[in-house]
Amino acid sequence: MLAGVVCVCVCRDLMRQILAGGKKSVNKWKHLIQTAVGATGALIVDIIPELERIIGPQPDLSMDLTPSDAENRFNHVFFKFVSVFGSPKHPLVLFIDNLQWADTASLKLLQVILTSTSINSLLVIGAYRDNEVDESHPLTDMINNVRSEQVPVTDLEIKPLTVKHTCELLRDSMRCSESEGLIFADLLHRKTHGNPFFMHQLLRTWHSDGLLTFDFKRSCWVWDINVLEHAVATDNVVELVLRQIRKLRPQAQNVLKYAAALGDTFSVEVLAAVLKKSVIVVAGELWDSVQAGLILPVETYRASVEGHELHYHDHCASFNFSTSYNDEEESTLYMNRFLHDRVQQAAYSLIPEEERPLLHLSIGRRLYAGYTQQEVEENAYSIANQVNMGKQLVTNIEERQRYAVLNQIAGKKARLASAHLAAVKYFDTAVFLLMGREIVTDEDVHSTDPTHLALETECWKDERHEQTMDILLEATIAHYLNIDYDQAEALCNLMLVHAKTELEKVLIHEKQMQFHIQMHHLQEALDIGLHSLKLLKVELVTEQPKLTDPQLLLLLPPLVDPVIMAALRILMGLCVPTYILRPDINTHVAFTMVTLGAKGSSPLCAFGYALFALLACATDIDEGHRAGQLAQQMLGQYKAPEFTAKISAMFFALVDVWKNHVRSSIIPLQLAAQVGMEAGDLEWAGYCMFYVTDAMFFSGDPLDQVRKQQDVYLRGLIARHQLLQSTYLNIWSRLCHRLNKPTTCPDRYMLELDKNDGIVEVTDEMVLSSIEKAHNGFEIFTYHLADGMFKFYSRDYTAAVTAFETAEGFRAGVVGLQTNAVHAFFYSLAVIAVIRTENLDHFSHAAYSLNVVQRNQERLRRWSKHCQSNYYHKYKLV
């Protein structure tokens, strides 16, 4: 398991504090940590290298564990490690800033820590910008999940300082009377609008200008309020900081602007390499900025440079040079950061705009040339960011290819961190470096621009073909995850023009199927999938295969045949389109996947067993459940998060509910939805989301809670243009709204966005017309089921029976789904209500006969034999 970046950084800072505490303190913590982690310390040392300097080298823990077992082992050891630092006598307080940018792994690990009962005396303070966090943000989910575990969570909204607060601050620091403080506070507040950082900088400016001085005789600060009132000032904090920077020596200003070009945090060593100077010289030139409070050391570092020892201390910025340093420990970089992002912005403004592209490109070139390949990959973001700001100046073909690969590396890292917009930018730049254009449209597929043609000729040469195809495919995935399906489709069309083999074409078709499914173009996805199977010369199996002993299947060697794996991916993509449009073919898809799965082990095979399990449950629940368990076990053999949502959706929502209480599926599906989003599996993460709310609703959760969760998921699905999933979830959301607060349920509502993210309003009638036009039996059944339930609760039993009868005609679209039981239950109740309240002589239709009830009761009786908690009460109530 890769621990979250944020949590790792916090723990590394803690280790550095311990190392700075002296030998006695280090030995104390060494004993405590070793006692806690025992022989498993290597798990923590792998992610927190500083720990090794405290507890020493750790024995190797290499062993063959499944991903879930490895994660559980890591969590267990990490909890014991963290628990060392928190006790009633020595509580631990962790402050984490900018949580809105935290990676999903960090949020997941933080949630597990906060909800763990084995970690005590811990206070976590997290800061985030609420204008960047909405209800669908992963941070919101994490906070809600922590709250649901009864962990105390306090919200504090940090607002600008008021005049009263400013007055109290000034009276404490300036030693002035209340009347003087109030006048001064009013002036300071008017000029800074209550921004604490702005206040601090303005006070420093007045002090450096001699307008605010300390009277040593009276031991207080003095000022002339009239002079301050008319002093040259600005309402822009950047201009204020810029004035301070211009008071520095020219050398200090020069090094500061280069530091600003590197980012908000930088190392002296990298800065020295960029300036082609020694570390000692650069550190000295930074000293003015440190003294002025513009630059802060991140932590204590030391290094032996040209025979001198340089100590750079946090909290007490000072340099100490000596020639006696001779330590065997590896020297490290001195890291620095700008006091505030506004300080960096001010320093950066010193660089003339026309010089910036070349400066950044030169920095990127020096960084790239100075790193090993491994270091390039580790620092891909920082190098690519520099190169990309000067990409227009890169003309050499080889260099363009090199930096295209660099952006590919950075883009992959961003995608894995769920930073999809950043990933798109990196991959768009990679495409630009390859082809001379950043945005690819269908018209560009046959571009006649000489520059484009020259670059394309190079990038599609045999020796570069595979690399170009990989970059374009990654760019396609990035645009898909960023909900830019048109751009993703255009990239696919471009690749199809240059694809050399059937396997390459099928790989591209697989992505096209995903776009079409997301846009609810199921027939197009179905046609592409069947065409791809023809390209692979794979025929659908029409006879049900015998499922081999699950234990033998789990022992099969990994599947490596590229054709079989490509076929399995296409079959997996055909699962939803065939289930909805062609149930007959869906059965053959499952048979074919099971047949091919007998040739080896793979997460793709696990998906086939899960699909087979879903369909088997319609006739043989025991066999279906066994196949579903096989799918879960096989997935557990692999670290394949991109399959978690797929297999979890089918097993927990569609298979396990025939054996276990539906409520037990909620947490696994919530986790699967989160993992699916992190892995970029938008489609199946969306299915997990609506199955979560289904389970909540069918379990009898309060409607307010169900609606709240539905709203959160629905907004996200709509924003991601996932029309198939949002349409289904909307059906149940509308029912809950009408049952809960019928007077506030609008006739027109938002269900999708147009290509420009403009709101598209629809009505229930429009939704029904749309799904009927798409021949979506799955959603047509659901629509009439929900409509019948509302009419039943409204005591319009005749209309309810009509709705349930209509739904009965589309049961082929919900084979194996639990909604079959919901339908059978309410259908029978509605028929009985009609029989009890109406004169049967007025009804001749067979739907009002007890035959309907008897048929439904037989279904409920059979299902209740396998899971009484879900179905027996329904059977007995009828």
Coordinates of C-alpha atoms in Angstrom, one line a residue, residues 401 434-435 437 452-470 472 491 494-500 504:
Q401 CA 10.3 13.6 -28.1
L434 CA 4.8 15.3 -30.6
M435 CA 2.6 17.0 -33.3
R437 CA -0.7 21.1 -31.7
H452 CA 2.2 19.3 -38.3
L453 CA 3.0 16.9 -41.1
A454 CA 6.7 17.1 -40.5
L455 CA 6.3 16.4 -36.8
E456 CA 3.8 13.6 -37.4
T457 CA 6.0 12.0 -39.9
E458 CA 8.7 11.8 -37.2
C459 CA 6.5 10.6 -34.4
W460 CA 4.9 7.8 -36.4
K461 CA 8.1 6.3 -37.6
D462 CA 8.6 2.7 -36.8
E463 CA 11.0 3.3 -33.9
R464 CA 8.6 5.9 -32.3
H465 CA 5.3 4.4 -33.3
E466 CA 4.7 2.5 -30.0
Q467 CA 5.8 5.4 -27.9
T468 CA 3.5 7.8 -29.8
M469 CA 0.6 5.4 -29.5
D470 CA 1.1 5.0 -25.7
L472 CA -2.0 9.4 -27.3
L491 CA -7.8 11.2 -30.3
L494 CA -6.4 9.9 -34.9
M495 CA -4.9 6.7 -33.5
L496 CA -7.1 4.5 -35.7
V497 CA -5.7 6.2 -38.8
H498 CA -2.2 5.1 -37.7
A499 CA -3.0 1.8 -36.0
K500 CA -0.9 -1.0 -37.5
E504 CA -4.0 -1.8 -31.4

